[in-house]
Amino acid sequence: MDPIILKSAQLSERAKYRIISLYSFSVAFAGFFFNPPEEIASGLWSIMTSPSILLSDYFIIGNIGASLLNSGLLMLLAIFVASRSKSLMNGPIIAAVFTIGGFALFGKNLYNTLSIVLGVYLHSRMNKDHFGKYIIIAYFGTALAPLVSQVSFGFGLPPLIGVLAGNLFGIGIGLLLPPLASSFVRFHQGFNLYNVGFTAGITGMLFMSIFRTLGYDNKGPSGTYQEFNPFLLGFFSLMFISMIFIKYRASDKPIGYYKSILSHPGRLVTDFVSLNGFGFTLFNMGILGLVGIIYVYAVGGVLNGPTIGGIFTLVGFGAFGKHPRNSIPVMAGVFLTALVFGDGPGSTGAILAALFSTALAPIAGQYGPIAGLVAGFIHMSIVSNTAYLHGGMNLYNNGFTAGFVAAILVPVIEAYRKENENEG
């Protein structure tokens, strides 16, 4: 890491941008260690012309090198747009960048995300607002990127008509999301960290219902990468370990200060960069990254496009509400449910449910680990039934599910707490 960047415990915005950019560039550059340029080029084309609905593992559709390049380039593009919009490199932006990078391994690409961001930009212009006010919605709104790809390439439309219609749908989605996202946050009271994922699920359900009425349906892709790859394990492990060690150059606070992050419930909006500093935020992100890797291999899984995407989202929200104390209980709830009532915790679907169920981390943070376990149980019970509603058009299916879990569980907990307080 460039010592010029880390020469002060009080990092400038430029330094923060450079550090996150270096991580993004390293993901893109790593792709060339897995495949030669000609294979990466053909793999990128396959990725960008695929329907990309859940669960599309770009390691299979393209190849590992193309997937990593796609991921890194989308992260760098998101950073560039954030910089041009004069956004601070804070918790929400970091969460969005890493989430985009993660889902760029199984659903988002350089083609299907741009029209949605453009739609949000047009919304900001129509309302005479600065785009920076809506940039988080624009980034997380790319959860509906598969809708653009499916209309473009999956419904059998003539190529020109498909591409035109797909991008018009993308722009329309971008125009719809800002008012919907601000409204739906009240549904789960900020206890679902993936608020736009819930909004995207409702929006995807609307469009999928219309498509089915018109006689169009989605055929889900099959198969995920299932080989153990020591180079993927080594690369991502080193990435997360480096985040832990950057803390010692980016913050002069003692290690015990980490308790301050662990004390936050994590409910929206909890920006660890603003509250606890960039150095300890990276430290927390690195810890969560290692937790994610350990969990994947502990249950018998492998690192593929979707599972790395889940880990990246866990890491990104390590800047925006998640930490081990509020995340692990929810993951444990999913694990126990899959172990006792499901087909086991080692399938890609069960692993993703565990990693993404941490959208409900604020419930464990606010009400304790038992509540987190219950949230994980309910989440695992519901999540397998929600993807049909939006036909795999919403990549954040777990965020969609988490909205319902929070809306069901939080009022019940609050009611019993008030009852116990009154009895006391």
Coordinates of C-alpha atoms in Angstrom, one line a residue:
M1 CA 0.0 0.0 0.0
D2 CA 1.3 3.4 -0.9
P3 CA 2.9 5.0 2.2
I4 CA 1.9 8.4 1.0
I5 CA -1.7 7.4 1.4
L6 CA -1.3 6.2 5.0
K7 CA 1.1 8.8 6.4
S8 CA -1.5 10.3 8.7
A9 CA -4.1 8.8 11.1
Q10 CA -6.5 11.5 9.9
L11 CA -7.0 10.5 6.2
S12 CA -8.3 13.0 3.7
E13 CA -11.2 12.2 1.4
R14 CA -8.7 11.8 -1.5
A15 CA -6.8 9.2 0.5
K16 CA -10.0 7.3 1.3
Y17 CA -11.0 7.3 -2.3
R18 CA -7.5 6.1 -3.3
I19 CA -7.6 3.2 -0.8
I20 CA -11.0 1.9 -1.9
S21 CA -9.9 2.4 -5.6
L22 CA -6.8 0.3 -5.0
Y23 CA -9.0 -2.5 -3.7
S24 CA -11.3 -2.2 -6.7
F25 CA -8.3 -2.1 -9.1
S26 CA -6.8 -5.2 -7.5
V27 CA -10.0 -7.2 -8.1
A28 CA -10.0 -6.2 -11.8
F29 CA -6.2 -6.8 -12.2
A30 CA -6.5 -10.2 -10.5
G31 CA -8.7 -11.4 -13.3
F32 CA -5.6 -11.6 -15.6
F33 CA -4.0 -14.2 -13.3
F34 CA -6.9 -16.6 -13.9
N35 CA -7.4 -16.3 -17.7
P36 CA -5.6 -14.8 -20.7
P37 CA -6.9 -11.6 -22.3
E38 CA -8.6 -13.3 -25.2
E39 CA -10.6 -15.6 -22.9
I40 CA -11.5 -12.6 -20.6
A41 CA -12.8 -10.7 -23.7
S42 CA -15.0 -13.5 -24.8
G43 CA -16.1 -14.2 -21.2
L44 CA -17.1 -10.5 -20.8
W45 CA -19.2 -10.7 -23.9
S46 CA -20.9 -13.8 -22.6
I47 CA -21.6 -12.1 -19.3
M48 CA -23.0 -8.9 -20.8
T49 CA -25.3 -10.7 -23.2
S50 CA -26.7 -13.2 -20.6
P51 CA -30.1 -12.8 -19.1
S52 CA -28.4 -12.6 -15.7
I53 CA -31.4 -13.5 -13.5
L54 CA -30.9 -15.3 -10.2
L55 CA -28.8 -17.3 -9.8
S56 CA -26.3 -16.6 -12.6
D57 CA -22.8 -17.5 -11.7
Y58 CA -20.5 -15.5 -14.0
F59 CA -17.7 -17.9 -13.2
I60 CA -19.7 -20.4 -15.3
I61 CA -21.3 -18.1 -17.8
G62 CA -18.0 -16.4 -18.6
N63 CA -14.9 -17.3 -16.6
I64 CA -13.2 -16.3 -13.4
G65 CA -11.0 -13.7 -15.1
A66 CA -13.8 -12.0 -16.9
S67 CA -15.9 -12.1 -13.7
L68 CA -13.3 -10.4 -11.6
L69 CA -12.5 -7.8 -14.3
N70 CA -16.3 -7.1 -14.6
S71 CA -16.4 -6.7 -10.8
G72 CA -13.4 -4.4 -10.5
L73 CA -14.4 -2.2 -13.4
L74 CA -17.9 -1.7 -12.0
M75 CA -16.5 -0.8 -8.6
L76 CA -14.1 1.7 -10.2
L77 CA -16.9 3.2 -12.3
A78 CA -19.1 3.5 -9.1
I79 CA -16.1 5.3 -7.4
F80 CA -15.6 7.6 -10.3
V81 CA -19.3 8.6 -10.4
A82 CA -19.3 9.2 -6.6
S83 CA -16.2 11.3 -7.0
R84 CA -17.8 13.4 -9.8
S85 CA -20.9 13.9 -7.7
K86 CA -18.7 15.1 -4.8
S87 CA -19.9 12.4 -2.5
L88 CA -17.9 11.6 0.7
M89 CA -16.3 8.2 0.9
N90 CA -18.5 7.3 3.8
G91 CA -20.2 4.1 5.0
P92 CA -23.1 4.1 2.5
I93 CA -20.8 4.7 -0.5
I94 CA -18.4 2.0 0.6
A95 CA -21.2 -0.5 1.2
A96 CA -22.6 0.3 -2.3
V97 CA -19.3 0.0 -4.0
F98 CA -18.5 -3.4 -2.5
T99 CA -22.1 -4.6 -3.0
I100 CA -21.9 -3.7 -6.7
G101 CA -18.5 -5.5 -6.9
G102 CA -20.0 -8.6 -5.3
F103 CA -23.1 -8.8 -7.5
A104 CA -20.9 -8.1 -10.5
L105 CA -19.9 -11.8 -10.0
F106 CA -23.5 -13.0 -10.4
G107 CA -25.9 -10.7 -12.1
K108 CA -24.6 -7.1 -12.6
N109 CA -22.4 -6.1 -15.5
L110 CA -21.2 -3.2 -17.6
Y111 CA -24.3 -3.3 -19.8
N112 CA -27.3 -3.9 -17.5
T113 CA -26.6 -1.4 -14.7
L114 CA -26.0 1.9 -16.6
S115 CA -29.6 2.6 -17.7
I116 CA -30.9 2.2 -14.1
V117 CA -28.3 4.7 -12.8
L118 CA -29.3 7.0 -15.7
G119 CA -32.9 6.8 -14.7
V120 CA -32.1 7.9 -11.2
Y121 CA -30.0 10.7 -12.6
L122 CA -32.9 11.8 -14.7
H123 CA -35.1 11.8 -11.6
S124 CA -32.7 14.1 -9.8
R125 CA -32.6 16.4 -12.8
M126 CA -36.4 16.5 -13.0
N127 CA -36.6 17.4 -9.4
K128 CA -33.8 19.9 -9.7
D129 CA -31.8 18.1 -7.0
H130 CA -28.1 17.2 -6.9
F131 CA -27.5 13.6 -8.1
G132 CA -25.4 13.0 -4.9
K133 CA -28.7 13.0 -3.0
Y134 CA -29.8 9.9 -4.8
I135 CA -26.6 8.1 -5.6
I136 CA -27.0 5.4 -3.0
I137 CA -30.5 4.6 -4.4
A138 CA -28.9 4.5 -7.9
Y139 CA -26.2 2.1 -6.9
F140 CA -28.3 -0.3 -4.9
G141 CA -31.1 0.1 -7.4
T142 CA -28.9 -1.9 -9.8
A143 CA -30.4 -4.9 -8.0
L144 CA -32.9 -4.9 -10.8
A145 CA -30.2 -5.1 -13.5
P146 CA -31.4 -8.6 -14.6
L147 CA -34.7 -7.0 -15.7
V148 CA -32.7 -5.0 -18.3
S149 CA -30.8 -8.1 -19.4
Q150 CA -33.8 -10.4 -19.5
V151 CA -35.8 -8.0 -21.6
S152 CA -32.8 -7.4 -23.9
F153 CA -31.7 -11.0 -24.3
G154 CA -34.0 -13.5 -22.5
F155 CA -37.5 -13.0 -24.0
G156 CA -36.5 -13.8 -27.6
L157 CA -37.2 -10.3 -28.9
P158 CA -35.4 -9.1 -32.1
P159 CA -32.0 -7.9 -30.9
L160 CA -32.5 -4.2 -31.6
I161 CA -36.0 -4.1 -30.1
G162 CA -34.8 -6.1 -27.1
V163 CA -31.8 -3.8 -26.4
L164 CA -34.0 -0.7 -26.8
A165 CA -36.8 -2.1 -24.6
G166 CA -34.4 -3.4 -22.0
N167 CA -32.8 0.0 -21.5
L168 CA -36.1 1.8 -21.5
F169 CA -37.2 -0.4 -18.7
G170 CA -33.9 0.3 -16.9
I171 CA -34.5 4.0 -17.2
G172 CA -38.1 3.6 -16.0
I173 CA -36.9 1.6 -13.0
G174 CA -34.4 4.4 -12.1
L175 CA -37.3 6.9 -12.2
L176 CA -39.4 4.8 -9.9
L177 CA -36.9 3.8 -7.3
P178 CA -36.2 7.1 -5.4
P179 CA -39.8 7.8 -4.3
L180 CA -40.5 4.1 -3.5
A181 CA -37.3 3.6 -1.5
S182 CA -38.0 6.5 0.8
S183 CA -41.5 5.2 1.4
F184 CA -40.7 1.5 2.0
V185 CA -38.1 2.2 4.7
R186 CA -41.0 2.8 7.1
F187 CA -42.3 -0.7 6.4
H188 CA -39.3 -2.3 8.2
Q189 CA -38.4 0.7 10.4
G190 CA -34.8 0.6 9.4
F191 CA -34.2 -2.9 10.7
N192 CA -33.5 -4.2 7.1
L193 CA -30.1 -2.8 6.0
Y194 CA -31.0 -3.7 2.4
N195 CA -33.8 -1.3 2.1
V196 CA -33.4 -0.8 -1.7
G197 CA -33.4 -4.6 -2.0
F198 CA -36.9 -4.7 -0.5
T199 CA -37.9 -1.8 -2.8
A200 CA -36.4 -3.6 -5.8
G201 CA -38.3 -6.8 -4.8
I202 CA -41.6 -5.0 -4.8
T203 CA -40.8 -3.3 -8.1
G204 CA -39.5 -6.6 -9.7
M205 CA -42.7 -8.3 -8.6
L206 CA -44.8 -5.6 -10.3
F207 CA -42.9 -6.0 -13.6
M208 CA -42.8 -9.8 -13.4
S209 CA -46.5 -9.9 -12.9
I210 CA -47.0 -7.8 -16.0
F211 CA -44.6 -9.9 -18.0
R212 CA -46.4 -13.1 -17.0
T213 CA -49.7 -11.6 -18.0
L214 CA -48.2 -10.9 -21.4
G215 CA -47.0 -14.4 -21.7
Y216 CA -43.4 -14.0 -20.8
D217 CA -41.7 -15.9 -18.0
N218 CA -38.2 -16.5 -16.8
K219 CA -36.2 -19.7 -17.0
G220 CA -33.7 -19.7 -14.2
P221 CA -30.1 -20.6 -14.9
S222 CA -28.7 -23.8 -13.4
G223 CA -25.3 -24.6 -12.0
T224 CA -22.7 -22.8 -10.0
Y225 CA -18.9 -23.1 -9.9
Q226 CA -18.1 -25.9 -7.4
E227 CA -14.3 -26.3 -7.6
F228 CA -11.9 -25.5 -4.7
N229 CA -9.6 -22.8 -6.0
P230 CA -6.7 -22.0 -3.7
F231 CA -5.8 -18.9 -5.6
L232 CA -9.3 -17.4 -5.0
L233 CA -9.0 -18.3 -1.3
G234 CA -5.5 -16.8 -1.1
F235 CA -6.3 -13.6 -3.0
F236 CA -9.5 -12.7 -1.0
S237 CA -8.0 -13.7 2.3
L238 CA -5.0 -11.4 1.7
M239 CA -7.4 -8.6 0.7
F240 CA -9.3 -8.8 4.0
I241 CA -6.2 -9.3 6.1
S242 CA -4.7 -6.1 4.6
M243 CA -7.9 -4.2 5.6
I244 CA -7.2 -5.3 9.2
F245 CA -3.6 -4.1 9.1
I246 CA -4.4 -0.8 7.4
K247 CA -6.1 0.2 10.7
Y248 CA -2.6 0.4 12.3
R249 CA -1.6 3.1 9.8
A250 CA -4.9 4.8 9.4
S251 CA -5.9 5.2 13.0
D252 CA -4.0 6.0 16.1
K253 CA -6.7 4.7 18.5
P254 CA -5.9 1.5 20.5
I255 CA -7.4 -1.8 19.4
G256 CA -9.8 -1.7 22.3
Y257 CA -11.6 1.1 20.5
Y258 CA -13.1 -1.6 18.3
K259 CA -15.6 -2.1 21.1
S260 CA -17.2 1.1 20.1
I261 CA -18.2 -0.3 16.7
L262 CA -19.4 -3.5 18.3
S263 CA -21.7 -1.5 20.6
H264 CA -23.7 -0.1 17.7
P265 CA -27.1 -1.8 17.0
G266 CA -26.5 -1.1 13.3
R267 CA -30.0 0.1 12.5
L268 CA -30.3 2.4 9.5
V269 CA -28.5 4.8 9.3
T270 CA -25.3 3.7 11.0
D271 CA -22.2 5.1 9.2
F272 CA -19.1 3.7 10.9
V273 CA -16.8 6.0 8.9
S274 CA -18.4 9.0 10.4
L275 CA -18.9 7.5 13.8
N276 CA -15.7 5.6 14.3
G277 CA -13.2 6.6 11.6
F278 CA -12.0 5.1 8.4
G279 CA -9.3 3.0 9.9
F280 CA -11.5 1.0 12.3
T281 CA -14.1 0.8 9.6
L282 CA -11.6 -1.0 7.4
F283 CA -10.7 -3.2 10.4
N284 CA -14.3 -4.2 10.8
M285 CA -14.7 -4.9 7.1
G286 CA -11.6 -7.1 7.1
I287 CA -12.9 -9.1 10.1
L288 CA -16.2 -9.6 8.5
G289 CA -14.6 -10.7 5.3
L290 CA -12.6 -13.4 7.1
V291 CA -15.8 -14.4 9.0
G292 CA -17.5 -14.9 5.6
I293 CA -14.7 -17.0 4.1
I294 CA -14.4 -19.2 7.2
Y295 CA -18.2 -19.7 7.2
V296 CA -18.3 -20.8 3.5
Y297 CA -15.6 -23.4 4.0
A298 CA -16.7 -24.5 7.5
V299 CA -20.1 -25.6 6.0
G300 CA -18.5 -27.3 3.0
G301 CA -19.0 -24.6 0.4
V302 CA -16.6 -23.1 -2.1
L303 CA -15.8 -19.6 -3.3
N304 CA -17.8 -19.0 -6.5
G305 CA -19.4 -16.0 -8.0
P306 CA -22.5 -15.9 -5.7
T307 CA -20.6 -16.8 -2.4
I308 CA -17.9 -14.2 -3.1
G309 CA -20.7 -11.7 -3.8
G310 CA -22.2 -12.5 -0.5
I311 CA -18.9 -12.0 1.3
F312 CA -18.3 -8.7 -0.5
T313 CA -21.7 -7.5 0.6
L314 CA -21.0 -8.5 4.1
V315 CA -17.7 -6.6 3.9
G316 CA -19.2 -3.5 2.4
F317 CA -21.8 -3.2 5.0
G318 CA -19.1 -3.6 7.6
A319 CA -18.9 0.2 6.9
F320 CA -22.6 0.6 7.3
G321 CA -24.2 -1.2 10.2
K322 CA -22.8 -4.7 10.3
H323 CA -20.2 -6.1 12.7
P324 CA -19.5 -9.6 14.1
R325 CA -21.6 -9.1 17.2
N326 CA -24.9 -8.3 15.4
S327 CA -24.2 -10.5 12.3
I328 CA -23.1 -13.8 13.6
P329 CA -26.3 -14.6 15.6
V330 CA -28.5 -14.1 12.5
M331 CA -26.1 -16.3 10.5
A332 CA -26.3 -18.9 13.2
G333 CA -30.1 -18.9 13.0
V334 CA -29.9 -19.6 9.3
F335 CA -27.2 -22.3 9.8
L336 CA -29.3 -24.1 12.5
T337 CA -32.4 -23.9 10.3
A338 CA -30.7 -25.4 7.3
L339 CA -29.0 -28.0 9.4
V340 CA -32.1 -29.2 11.2
F341 CA -35.0 -28.6 8.8
G342 CA -33.3 -28.1 5.4
D343 CA -31.0 -30.0 3.1
G344 CA -27.9 -28.8 5.0
P345 CA -26.0 -25.6 5.3
G346 CA -23.4 -26.3 2.6
S347 CA -25.4 -25.6 -0.6
T348 CA -24.9 -22.4 -2.4
G349 CA -28.4 -21.3 -1.6
A350 CA -28.1 -21.9 2.1
I351 CA -24.7 -20.2 2.2
L352 CA -26.1 -17.2 0.5
A353 CA -29.1 -17.1 2.9
A354 CA -26.6 -17.1 5.8
L355 CA -24.4 -14.3 4.4
F356 CA -27.2 -12.1 3.2
S357 CA -29.4 -12.7 6.2
T358 CA -27.1 -10.2 7.9
A359 CA -29.4 -7.5 6.5
L360 CA -31.2 -8.3 9.7
A361 CA -28.2 -7.6 11.9
P362 CA -29.8 -4.6 13.5
I363 CA -32.4 -6.9 15.1
A364 CA -29.6 -8.8 16.9
G365 CA -27.9 -5.5 17.7
Q366 CA -31.0 -3.9 19.1
Y367 CA -32.7 -6.9 20.8
G368 CA -29.9 -9.4 21.5
P369 CA -28.5 -12.7 20.0
I370 CA -31.7 -14.7 20.7
A371 CA -33.7 -12.3 18.6
G372 CA -31.0 -12.6 16.0
L373 CA -31.3 -16.4 16.0
V374 CA -35.1 -16.1 15.6
A375 CA -34.6 -13.6 12.7
G376 CA -32.3 -16.1 11.0
F377 CA -34.8 -18.9 11.4
I378 CA -37.7 -16.9 9.9
H379 CA -35.4 -15.5 7.1
M380 CA -34.3 -19.0 6.1
S381 CA -38.0 -20.2 6.1
I382 CA -39.2 -17.4 3.9
V383 CA -36.3 -16.7 1.5
S384 CA -36.8 -19.8 -0.7
N385 CA -40.4 -18.8 -1.5
T386 CA -39.8 -15.1 -2.5
A387 CA -37.7 -15.4 -5.7
Y388 CA -40.7 -16.6 -7.7
L389 CA -42.6 -13.3 -7.0
H390 CA -40.0 -11.3 -8.9
G391 CA -38.9 -14.1 -11.2
G392 CA -35.2 -13.7 -10.2
M393 CA -35.3 -10.1 -11.5
N394 CA -34.2 -8.7 -8.1
L395 CA -30.7 -9.7 -7.3
Y396 CA -31.3 -8.7 -3.6
N397 CA -33.8 -11.4 -3.0
N398 CA -32.5 -11.7 0.6
G399 CA -33.0 -8.0 1.1
F400 CA -36.6 -8.4 -0.2
T401 CA -37.1 -11.3 2.3
A402 CA -35.5 -9.4 5.1
G403 CA -38.0 -6.5 4.7
F404 CA -40.8 -8.9 5.5
V405 CA -39.0 -10.6 8.4
A406 CA -38.3 -7.2 10.0
A407 CA -41.8 -6.0 9.5
I408 CA -43.2 -9.2 11.1
L409 CA -40.7 -9.7 14.0
V410 CA -39.9 -6.1 15.2
P411 CA -43.5 -5.2 16.1
V412 CA -43.9 -8.5 18.0
I413 CA -40.7 -8.0 20.0
E414 CA -41.7 -4.4 20.7
A415 CA -45.1 -5.4 21.9
Y416 CA -43.8 -8.0 24.3
R417 CA -41.1 -5.6 25.6
K418 CA -43.8 -3.0 26.4
E419 CA -45.9 -5.6 28.0
N420 CA -43.1 -6.7 30.3
E421 CA -42.2 -3.1 31.1
N422 CA -45.8 -2.4 32.1
E423 CA -45.9 -5.5 34.3
G424 CA -42.6 -4.5 35.9

